[in-house]
Amino acid sequence: MVEVFDMLLVLLGHWRQLCVEHFRGTDESRFSLRSPDGRRRVWRRQGERYSSVTVVQNENFWGGSVMVWAGIWVEAKTELFILQERSLNANNYISDILADYVVPFALVIGPEFLLMQDNARPHTARCVMQYLQEVGITTLEWPAMSPDMNPIEHAWDELGRRVRARPVRPKTLQELRQALVEEWENIDQNVIDISRYATTNSGID
């Protein structure tokens, strides 16, 4: 029985490895001037969890924010695309991302190309699914609230840390855009590959 279980774990690992080598992880992320990595930190003493001095009102993306998109692949990553709109919708997802970035890349990779995207509304709109079908792209869908399953989330975390560690932090949205583009280019592919395998192997000891 133990041998069968071990064999199933090995097969599961091979399946996950196959997925990693044949899909392109893509997603959007938003970075704010207040905290480029999206985190807000509060220091408190024991017993002060609900004290008014340690509770921060949720003011989403205080000071302005920048929304970006990118994709990662085995030994490759796309350029960082800055979304000019404040939010992503199905129309600009097709025109700005799928048509300009995903389709050309899929043509290079060939028939084994799989597009990994979560179930966010702009990704699953009827017009988007119809467009993907027309251009012959197969999707590997992921739940929208399962960021740990998408390896690109680790790349976003690395990007946020790099922007936060710059000697001079961005003070304007234009500076934030420039910093994000520069730091994305500076992320070594080995960092992305390691995070990709770490996500794939999670849950298997």
JSON list of C-alpha atoms in Angstrom, two decimals:
[
{"chain": "A", "resi": 1, "resn": "MET", "atom": "CA", "xyz": [0.00, 0.00, 0.00]},
{"chain": "A", "resi": 2, "resn": "VAL", "atom": "CA", "xyz": [2.86, 2.35, 0.87]},
{"chain": "A", "resi": 3, "resn": "GLU", "atom": "CA", "xyz": [4.56, 1.56, -2.44]},
{"chain": "A", "resi": 4, "resn": "VAL", "atom": "CA", "xyz": [1.38, 2.40, -4.36]},
{"chain": "A", "resi": 5, "resn": "PHE", "atom": "CA", "xyz": [1.06, 5.70, -2.48]},
{"chain": "A", "resi": 6, "resn": "ASP", "atom": "CA", "xyz": [4.69, 6.57, -3.23]},
{"chain": "A", "resi": 7, "resn": "MET", "atom": "CA", "xyz": [4.13, 5.76, -6.89]},
{"chain": "A", "resi": 8, "resn": "LEU", "atom": "CA", "xyz": [1.10, 8.05, -6.99]},
{"chain": "A", "resi": 9, "resn": "LEU", "atom": "CA", "xyz": [3.19, 10.87, -5.51]},
{"chain": "A", "resi": 10, "resn": "VAL", "atom": "CA", "xyz": [5.83, 10.35, -8.18]},
{"chain": "A", "resi": 11, "resn": "LEU", "atom": "CA", "xyz": [3.22, 10.36, -10.94]},
{"chain": "A", "resi": 12, "resn": "LEU", "atom": "CA", "xyz": [1.66, 13.51, -9.48]},
{"chain": "A", "resi": 13, "resn": "GLY", "atom": "CA", "xyz": [5.08, 15.15, -9.45]},
{"chain": "A", "resi": 14, "resn": "HIS", "atom": "CA", "xyz": [5.64, 14.21, -13.10]},
{"chain": "A", "resi": 15, "resn": "TRP", "atom": "CA", "xyz": [2.21, 15.60, -14.03]},
{"chain": "A", "resi": 16, "resn": "ARG", "atom": "CA", "xyz": [2.94, 18.88, -12.29]},
{"chain": "A", "resi": 17, "resn": "GLN", "atom": "CA", "xyz": [6.35, 19.05, -13.94]},
{"chain": "A", "resi": 18, "resn": "LEU", "atom": "CA", "xyz": [4.73, 18.49, -17.33]},
{"chain": "A", "resi": 19, "resn": "CYS", "atom": "CA", "xyz": [2.29, 21.32, -16.67]},
{"chain": "A", "resi": 20, "resn": "VAL", "atom": "CA", "xyz": [5.10, 23.68, -15.70]},
{"chain": "A", "resi": 21, "resn": "GLU", "atom": "CA", "xyz": [7.03, 22.94, -18.89]},
{"chain": "A", "resi": 22, "resn": "HIS", "atom": "CA", "xyz": [4.05, 23.47, -21.17]},
{"chain": "A", "resi": 23, "resn": "PHE", "atom": "CA", "xyz": [2.04, 26.36, -19.81]},
{"chain": "A", "resi": 24, "resn": "ARG", "atom": "CA", "xyz": [2.69, 30.02, -19.66]},
{"chain": "A", "resi": 25, "resn": "GLY", "atom": "CA", "xyz": [1.77, 31.56, -16.31]},
{"chain": "A", "resi": 26, "resn": "THR", "atom": "CA", "xyz": [0.23, 34.99, -16.74]},
{"chain": "A", "resi": 27, "resn": "ASP", "atom": "CA", "xyz": [-1.53, 37.42, -14.47]},
{"chain": "A", "resi": 28, "resn": "GLU", "atom": "CA", "xyz": [-2.02, 41.04, -13.52]},
{"chain": "A", "resi": 29, "resn": "SER", "atom": "CA", "xyz": [-0.85, 42.74, -10.36]},
{"chain": "A", "resi": 30, "resn": "ARG", "atom": "CA", "xyz": [-1.21, 46.18, -8.84]},
{"chain": "A", "resi": 31, "resn": "PHE", "atom": "CA", "xyz": [1.52, 48.14, -7.06]},
{"chain": "A", "resi": 32, "resn": "SER", "atom": "CA", "xyz": [0.92, 51.26, -5.00]},
{"chain": "A", "resi": 33, "resn": "LEU", "atom": "CA", "xyz": [3.13, 54.17, -4.02]},
{"chain": "A", "resi": 34, "resn": "ARG", "atom": "CA", "xyz": [2.54, 53.52, -0.33]},
{"chain": "A", "resi": 35, "resn": "SER", "atom": "CA", "xyz": [3.67, 49.92, -0.40]},
{"chain": "A", "resi": 36, "resn": "PRO", "atom": "CA", "xyz": [5.03, 48.50, -3.69]},
{"chain": "A", "resi": 37, "resn": "ASP", "atom": "CA", "xyz": [4.55, 44.94, -2.48]},
{"chain": "A", "resi": 38, "resn": "GLY", "atom": "CA", "xyz": [0.96, 45.50, -1.35]},
{"chain": "A", "resi": 39, "resn": "ARG", "atom": "CA", "xyz": [1.69, 44.91, 2.32]},
{"chain": "A", "resi": 40, "resn": "ARG", "atom": "CA", "xyz": [0.86, 47.22, 5.23]},
{"chain": "A", "resi": 41, "resn": "ARG", "atom": "CA", "xyz": [2.74, 46.64, 8.48]},
{"chain": "A", "resi": 42, "resn": "VAL", "atom": "CA", "xyz": [1.58, 47.42, 12.00]},
{"chain": "A", "resi": 43, "resn": "TRP", "atom": "CA", "xyz": [3.66, 46.86, 15.14]},
{"chain": "A", "resi": 44, "resn": "ARG", "atom": "CA", "xyz": [1.68, 46.09, 18.29]},
{"chain": "A", "resi": 45, "resn": "ARG", "atom": "CA", "xyz": [2.14, 44.74, 21.80]},
{"chain": "A", "resi": 46, "resn": "GLN", "atom": "CA", "xyz": [0.51, 41.59, 23.11]},
{"chain": "A", "resi": 47, "resn": "GLY", "atom": "CA", "xyz": [-3.20, 42.15, 23.69]},
{"chain": "A", "resi": 48, "resn": "GLU", "atom": "CA", "xyz": [-3.40, 45.17, 21.34]},
{"chain": "A", "resi": 49, "resn": "ARG", "atom": "CA", "xyz": [-4.75, 43.35, 18.29]},
{"chain": "A", "resi": 50, "resn": "TYR", "atom": "CA", "xyz": [-8.05, 45.29, 18.29]},
{"chain": "A", "resi": 51, "resn": "SER", "atom": "CA", "xyz": [-6.74, 48.52, 19.75]},
{"chain": "A", "resi": 52, "resn": "SER", "atom": "CA", "xyz": [-7.66, 51.57, 17.66]},
{"chain": "A", "resi": 53, "resn": "VAL", "atom": "CA", "xyz": [-4.00, 52.59, 17.43]},
{"chain": "A", "resi": 54, "resn": "THR", "atom": "CA", "xyz": [-3.09, 49.34, 15.66]},
{"chain": "A", "resi": 55, "resn": "VAL", "atom": "CA", "xyz": [-6.07, 49.11, 13.31]},
{"chain": "A", "resi": 56, "resn": "VAL", "atom": "CA", "xyz": [-5.46, 50.66, 9.91]},
{"chain": "A", "resi": 57, "resn": "GLN", "atom": "CA", "xyz": [-8.47, 51.66, 7.85]},
{"chain": "A", "resi": 58, "resn": "ASN", "atom": "CA", "xyz": [-8.47, 49.99, 4.47]},
{"chain": "A", "resi": 59, "resn": "GLU", "atom": "CA", "xyz": [-7.70, 52.70, 1.93]},
{"chain": "A", "resi": 60, "resn": "ASN", "atom": "CA", "xyz": [-6.96, 50.77, -1.21]},
{"chain": "A", "resi": 61, "resn": "PHE", "atom": "CA", "xyz": [-3.80, 51.86, -3.01]},
{"chain": "A", "resi": 62, "resn": "TRP", "atom": "CA", "xyz": [-3.35, 55.14, -1.12]},
{"chain": "A", "resi": 63, "resn": "GLY", "atom": "CA", "xyz": [-1.40, 57.66, -3.19]},
{"chain": "A", "resi": 64, "resn": "GLY", "atom": "CA", "xyz": [-2.19, 56.00, -6.50]},
{"chain": "A", "resi": 65, "resn": "SER", "atom": "CA", "xyz": [-1.32, 52.67, -8.05]},
{"chain": "A", "resi": 66, "resn": "VAL", "atom": "CA", "xyz": [-0.05, 51.06, -11.22]},
{"chain": "A", "resi": 67, "resn": "MET", "atom": "CA", "xyz": [-1.53, 47.91, -12.74]},
{"chain": "A", "resi": 68, "resn": "VAL", "atom": "CA", "xyz": [0.81, 45.63, -14.67]},
{"chain": "A", "resi": 69, "resn": "TRP", "atom": "CA", "xyz": [0.70, 42.35, -16.59]},
{"chain": "A", "resi": 70, "resn": "ALA", "atom": "CA", "xyz": [3.37, 39.82, -17.46]},
{"chain": "A", "resi": 71, "resn": "GLY", "atom": "CA", "xyz": [3.87, 36.18, -18.33]},
{"chain": "A", "resi": 72, "resn": "ILE", "atom": "CA", "xyz": [6.55, 33.65, -17.47]},
{"chain": "A", "resi": 73, "resn": "TRP", "atom": "CA", "xyz": [7.64, 30.56, -19.35]},
{"chain": "A", "resi": 74, "resn": "VAL", "atom": "CA", "xyz": [10.40, 27.99, -19.08]},
{"chain": "A", "resi": 75, "resn": "GLU", "atom": "CA", "xyz": [13.62, 30.02, -19.32]},
{"chain": "A", "resi": 76, "resn": "ALA", "atom": "CA", "xyz": [11.75, 33.12, -20.46]},
{"chain": "A", "resi": 77, "resn": "LYS", "atom": "CA", "xyz": [9.59, 36.00, -19.36]},
{"chain": "A", "resi": 78, "resn": "THR", "atom": "CA", "xyz": [7.65, 38.65, -21.23]},
{"chain": "A", "resi": 79, "resn": "GLU", "atom": "CA", "xyz": [8.17, 42.35, -21.00]},
{"chain": "A", "resi": 80, "resn": "LEU", "atom": "CA", "xyz": [6.24, 44.05, -18.23]},
{"chain": "A", "resi": 81, "resn": "PHE", "atom": "CA", "xyz": [3.13, 45.64, -19.68]},
{"chain": "A", "resi": 82, "resn": "ILE", "atom": "CA", "xyz": [1.78, 48.74, -17.94]},
{"chain": "A", "resi": 83, "resn": "LEU", "atom": "CA", "xyz": [-2.00, 48.94, -18.19]},
{"chain": "A", "resi": 84, "resn": "GLN", "atom": "CA", "xyz": [-3.02, 52.50, -18.92]},
{"chain": "A", "resi": 85, "resn": "GLU", "atom": "CA", "xyz": [-6.56, 51.89, -17.71]},
{"chain": "A", "resi": 86, "resn": "ARG", "atom": "CA", "xyz": [-7.14, 51.82, -13.96]},
{"chain": "A", "resi": 87, "resn": "SER", "atom": "CA", "xyz": [-8.78, 48.42, -14.25]},
{"chain": "A", "resi": 88, "resn": "LEU", "atom": "CA", "xyz": [-8.73, 45.51, -16.65]},
{"chain": "A", "resi": 89, "resn": "ASN", "atom": "CA", "xyz": [-11.78, 44.60, -18.71]},
{"chain": "A", "resi": 90, "resn": "ALA", "atom": "CA", "xyz": [-12.43, 42.01, -21.38]},
{"chain": "A", "resi": 91, "resn": "ASN", "atom": "CA", "xyz": [-11.92, 44.42, -24.27]},
{"chain": "A", "resi": 92, "resn": "ASN", "atom": "CA", "xyz": [-8.51, 45.73, -23.28]},
{"chain": "A", "resi": 93, "resn": "TYR", "atom": "CA", "xyz": [-7.48, 42.25, -22.17]},
{"chain": "A", "resi": 94, "resn": "ILE", "atom": "CA", "xyz": [-8.02, 41.09, -25.75]},
{"chain": "A", "resi": 95, "resn": "SER", "atom": "CA", "xyz": [-6.57, 44.11, -27.54]},
{"chain": "A", "resi": 96, "resn": "ASP", "atom": "CA", "xyz": [-3.66, 45.02, -25.26]},
{"chain": "A", "resi": 97, "resn": "ILE", "atom": "CA", "xyz": [-2.56, 41.67, -23.85]},
{"chain": "A", "resi": 98, "resn": "LEU", "atom": "CA", "xyz": [-3.82, 38.66, -25.78]},
{"chain": "A", "resi": 99, "resn": "ALA", "atom": "CA", "xyz": [-3.38, 40.09, -29.27]},
{"chain": "A", "resi": 100, "resn": "ASP", "atom": "CA", "xyz": [-0.09, 41.89, -28.63]},
{"chain": "A", "resi": 101, "resn": "TYR", "atom": "CA", "xyz": [1.67, 39.48, -26.28]},
{"chain": "A", "resi": 102, "resn": "VAL", "atom": "CA", "xyz": [0.06, 36.07, -25.91]},
{"chain": "A", "resi": 103, "resn": "VAL", "atom": "CA", "xyz": [-0.83, 35.21, -29.51]},
{"chain": "A", "resi": 104, "resn": "PRO", "atom": "CA", "xyz": [2.62, 36.01, -30.98]},
{"chain": "A", "resi": 105, "resn": "PHE", "atom": "CA", "xyz": [4.29, 33.99, -28.23]},
{"chain": "A", "resi": 106, "resn": "ALA", "atom": "CA", "xyz": [1.92, 31.06, -28.75]},
{"chain": "A", "resi": 107, "resn": "LEU", "atom": "CA", "xyz": [2.81, 30.98, -32.45]},
{"chain": "A", "resi": 108, "resn": "VAL", "atom": "CA", "xyz": [6.48, 30.64, -31.54]},
{"chain": "A", "resi": 109, "resn": "ILE", "atom": "CA", "xyz": [5.93, 27.88, -28.97]},
{"chain": "A", "resi": 110, "resn": "GLY", "atom": "CA", "xyz": [3.60, 25.83, -31.14]},
{"chain": "A", "resi": 111, "resn": "PRO", "atom": "CA", "xyz": [0.69, 23.45, -30.45]},
{"chain": "A", "resi": 112, "resn": "GLU", "atom": "CA", "xyz": [1.90, 22.50, -26.95]},
{"chain": "A", "resi": 113, "resn": "PHE", "atom": "CA", "xyz": [1.29, 26.05, -25.73]},
{"chain": "A", "resi": 114, "resn": "LEU", "atom": "CA", "xyz": [-1.15, 26.31, -22.81]},
{"chain": "A", "resi": 115, "resn": "LEU", "atom": "CA", "xyz": [-2.26, 29.64, -21.38]},
{"chain": "A", "resi": 116, "resn": "MET", "atom": "CA", "xyz": [-2.58, 29.67, -17.60]},
{"chain": "A", "resi": 117, "resn": "GLN", "atom": "CA", "xyz": [-5.00, 32.28, -16.31]},
{"chain": "A", "resi": 118, "resn": "ASP", "atom": "CA", "xyz": [-7.28, 32.50, -13.30]},
{"chain": "A", "resi": 119, "resn": "ASN", "atom": "CA", "xyz": [-11.05, 32.80, -13.36]},
{"chain": "A", "resi": 120, "resn": "ALA", "atom": "CA", "xyz": [-11.14, 36.58, -13.00]},
{"chain": "A", "resi": 121, "resn": "ARG", "atom": "CA", "xyz": [-14.05, 38.04, -14.95]},
{"chain": "A", "resi": 122, "resn": "PRO", "atom": "CA", "xyz": [-11.97, 39.74, -17.69]},
{"chain": "A", "resi": 123, "resn": "HIS", "atom": "CA", "xyz": [-10.28, 36.40, -18.42]},
{"chain": "A", "resi": 124, "resn": "THR", "atom": "CA", "xyz": [-13.46, 34.36, -18.72]},
{"chain": "A", "resi": 125, "resn": "ALA", "atom": "CA", "xyz": [-15.79, 36.78, -20.48]},
{"chain": "A", "resi": 126, "resn": "ARG", "atom": "CA", "xyz": [-17.60, 35.24, -23.42]},
{"chain": "A", "resi": 127, "resn": "CYS", "atom": "CA", "xyz": [-15.83, 37.46, -25.95]},
{"chain": "A", "resi": 128, "resn": "VAL", "atom": "CA", "xyz": [-12.44, 36.51, -24.49]},
{"chain": "A", "resi": 129, "resn": "MET", "atom": "CA", "xyz": [-13.12, 32.78, -24.62]},
{"chain": "A", "resi": 130, "resn": "GLN", "atom": "CA", "xyz": [-14.43, 33.14, -28.15]},
{"chain": "A", "resi": 131, "resn": "TYR", "atom": "CA", "xyz": [-11.31, 35.04, -29.18]},
{"chain": "A", "resi": 132, "resn": "LEU", "atom": "CA", "xyz": [-9.01, 32.40, -27.67]},
{"chain": "A", "resi": 133, "resn": "GLN", "atom": "CA", "xyz": [-10.92, 29.69, -29.49]},
{"chain": "A", "resi": 134, "resn": "GLU", "atom": "CA", "xyz": [-10.63, 31.57, -32.78]},
{"chain": "A", "resi": 135, "resn": "VAL", "atom": "CA", "xyz": [-6.86, 31.92, -32.46]},
{"chain": "A", "resi": 136, "resn": "GLY", "atom": "CA", "xyz": [-6.46, 28.33, -31.30]},
{"chain": "A", "resi": 137, "resn": "ILE", "atom": "CA", "xyz": [-5.17, 28.90, -27.76]},
{"chain": "A", "resi": 138, "resn": "THR", "atom": "CA", "xyz": [-6.02, 26.37, -25.04]},
{"chain": "A", "resi": 139, "resn": "THR", "atom": "CA", "xyz": [-6.34, 27.66, -21.49]},
{"chain": "A", "resi": 140, "resn": "LEU", "atom": "CA", "xyz": [-5.41, 26.01, -18.23]},
{"chain": "A", "resi": 141, "resn": "GLU", "atom": "CA", "xyz": [-7.71, 27.76, -15.78]},
{"chain": "A", "resi": 142, "resn": "TRP", "atom": "CA", "xyz": [-6.96, 28.46, -12.15]},
{"chain": "A", "resi": 143, "resn": "PRO", "atom": "CA", "xyz": [-9.22, 29.77, -9.35]},
{"chain": "A", "resi": 144, "resn": "ALA", "atom": "CA", "xyz": [-8.92, 33.55, -8.98]},
{"chain": "A", "resi": 145, "resn": "MET", "atom": "CA", "xyz": [-8.37, 33.36, -5.21]},
{"chain": "A", "resi": 146, "resn": "SER", "atom": "CA", "xyz": [-5.58, 30.75, -5.35]},
{"chain": "A", "resi": 147, "resn": "PRO", "atom": "CA", "xyz": [-2.46, 32.88, -5.92]},
{"chain": "A", "resi": 148, "resn": "ASP", "atom": "CA", "xyz": [-0.14, 30.22, -4.51]},
{"chain": "A", "resi": 149, "resn": "MET", "atom": "CA", "xyz": [-0.99, 27.99, -7.46]},
{"chain": "A", "resi": 150, "resn": "ASN", "atom": "CA", "xyz": [0.27, 30.48, -10.04]},
{"chain": "A", "resi": 151, "resn": "PRO", "atom": "CA", "xyz": [4.08, 30.69, -10.10]},
{"chain": "A", "resi": 152, "resn": "ILE", "atom": "CA", "xyz": [4.01, 34.27, -11.36]},
{"chain": "A", "resi": 153, "resn": "GLU", "atom": "CA", "xyz": [2.81, 35.39, -7.92]},
{"chain": "A", "resi": 154, "resn": "HIS", "atom": "CA", "xyz": [6.32, 34.69, -6.65]},
{"chain": "A", "resi": 155, "resn": "ALA", "atom": "CA", "xyz": [7.69, 36.91, -9.41]},
{"chain": "A", "resi": 156, "resn": "TRP", "atom": "CA", "xyz": [5.33, 39.71, -8.32]},
{"chain": "A", "resi": 157, "resn": "ASP", "atom": "CA", "xyz": [6.58, 39.32, -4.77]},
{"chain": "A", "resi": 158, "resn": "GLU", "atom": "CA", "xyz": [10.18, 39.57, -5.95]},
{"chain": "A", "resi": 159, "resn": "LEU", "atom": "CA", "xyz": [9.34, 42.64, -8.02]},
{"chain": "A", "resi": 160, "resn": "GLY", "atom": "CA", "xyz": [7.75, 44.37, -5.04]},
{"chain": "A", "resi": 161, "resn": "ARG", "atom": "CA", "xyz": [10.77, 43.65, -2.85]},
{"chain": "A", "resi": 162, "resn": "ARG", "atom": "CA", "xyz": [13.13, 45.06, -5.45]},
{"chain": "A", "resi": 163, "resn": "VAL", "atom": "CA", "xyz": [11.17, 48.28, -5.85]},
{"chain": "A", "resi": 164, "resn": "ARG", "atom": "CA", "xyz": [10.96, 48.66, -2.09]},
{"chain": "A", "resi": 165, "resn": "ALA", "atom": "CA", "xyz": [14.73, 48.14, -1.74]},
{"chain": "A", "resi": 166, "resn": "ARG", "atom": "CA", "xyz": [15.71, 50.86, -4.22]},
{"chain": "A", "resi": 167, "resn": "PRO", "atom": "CA", "xyz": [17.92, 53.58, -2.71]},
{"chain": "A", "resi": 168, "resn": "VAL", "atom": "CA", "xyz": [15.34, 56.18, -3.73]},
{"chain": "A", "resi": 169, "resn": "ARG", "atom": "CA", "xyz": [11.73, 55.05, -3.45]},
{"chain": "A", "resi": 170, "resn": "PRO", "atom": "CA", "xyz": [9.28, 56.19, -6.18]},
{"chain": "A", "resi": 171, "resn": "LYS", "atom": "CA", "xyz": [7.36, 59.30, -5.20]},
{"chain": "A", "resi": 172, "resn": "THR", "atom": "CA", "xyz": [5.14, 59.69, -8.27]},
{"chain": "A", "resi": 173, "resn": "LEU", "atom": "CA", "xyz": [3.21, 57.23, -10.42]},
{"chain": "A", "resi": 174, "resn": "GLN", "atom": "CA", "xyz": [5.58, 57.86, -13.32]},
{"chain": "A", "resi": 175, "resn": "GLU", "atom": "CA", "xyz": [8.55, 57.03, -11.11]},
{"chain": "A", "resi": 176, "resn": "LEU", "atom": "CA", "xyz": [6.74, 53.90, -9.91]},
{"chain": "A", "resi": 177, "resn": "ARG", "atom": "CA", "xyz": [6.08, 52.79, -13.50]},
{"chain": "A", "resi": 178, "resn": "GLN", "atom": "CA", "xyz": [9.72, 53.30, -14.42]},
{"chain": "A", "resi": 179, "resn": "ALA", "atom": "CA", "xyz": [10.94, 51.47, -11.32]},
{"chain": "A", "resi": 180, "resn": "LEU", "atom": "CA", "xyz": [8.66, 48.50, -11.99]},
{"chain": "A", "resi": 181, "resn": "VAL", "atom": "CA", "xyz": [9.85, 48.18, -15.59]},
{"chain": "A", "resi": 182, "resn": "GLU", "atom": "CA", "xyz": [13.52, 48.47, -14.62]},
{"chain": "A", "resi": 183, "resn": "GLU", "atom": "CA", "xyz": [13.32, 46.01, -11.75]},
{"chain": "A", "resi": 184, "resn": "TRP", "atom": "CA", "xyz": [11.33, 43.50, -13.81]},
{"chain": "A", "resi": 185, "resn": "GLU", "atom": "CA", "xyz": [14.09, 43.57, -16.42]},
{"chain": "A", "resi": 186, "resn": "ASN", "atom": "CA", "xyz": [16.67, 43.06, -13.66]},
{"chain": "A", "resi": 187, "resn": "ILE", "atom": "CA", "xyz": [15.05, 39.92, -12.26]},
{"chain": "A", "resi": 188, "resn": "ASP", "atom": "CA", "xyz": [17.28, 37.03, -13.26]},
{"chain": "A", "resi": 189, "resn": "GLN", "atom": "CA", "xyz": [15.54, 34.19, -15.06]},
{"chain": "A", "resi": 190, "resn": "ASN", "atom": "CA", "xyz": [16.97, 31.76, -12.51]},
{"chain": "A", "resi": 191, "resn": "VAL", "atom": "CA", "xyz": [14.90, 33.47, -9.81]},
{"chain": "A", "resi": 192, "resn": "ILE", "atom": "CA", "xyz": [11.74, 32.96, -11.87]},
{"chain": "A", "resi": 193, "resn": "ASP", "atom": "CA", "xyz": [12.61, 29.35, -12.66]},
{"chain": "A", "resi": 194, "resn": "ILE", "atom": "CA", "xyz": [13.26, 28.54, -8.99]},
{"chain": "A", "resi": 195, "resn": "SER", "atom": "CA", "xyz": [9.94, 30.05, -7.92]},
{"chain": "A", "resi": 196, "resn": "ARG", "atom": "CA", "xyz": [8.19, 28.19, -10.72]},
{"chain": "A", "resi": 197, "resn": "TYR", "atom": "CA", "xyz": [9.48, 24.82, -9.53]},
{"chain": "A", "resi": 198, "resn": "ALA", "atom": "CA", "xyz": [8.86, 25.70, -5.88]},
{"chain": "A", "resi": 199, "resn": "THR", "atom": "CA", "xyz": [5.19, 26.30, -6.65]},
{"chain": "A", "resi": 200, "resn": "THR", "atom": "CA", "xyz": [4.93, 23.13, -8.69]},
{"chain": "A", "resi": 201, "resn": "ASN", "atom": "CA", "xyz": [6.49, 20.95, -6.02]},
{"chain": "A", "resi": 202, "resn": "SER", "atom": "CA", "xyz": [4.54, 22.38, -3.10]},
{"chain": "A", "resi": 203, "resn": "GLY", "atom": "CA", "xyz": [2.80, 19.69, -1.09]},
{"chain": "A", "resi": 204, "resn": "ILE", "atom": "CA", "xyz": [5.23, 16.92, -2.06]},
{"chain": "A", "resi": 205, "resn": "ASP", "atom": "CA", "xyz": [7.97, 16.07, 0.44]}
]
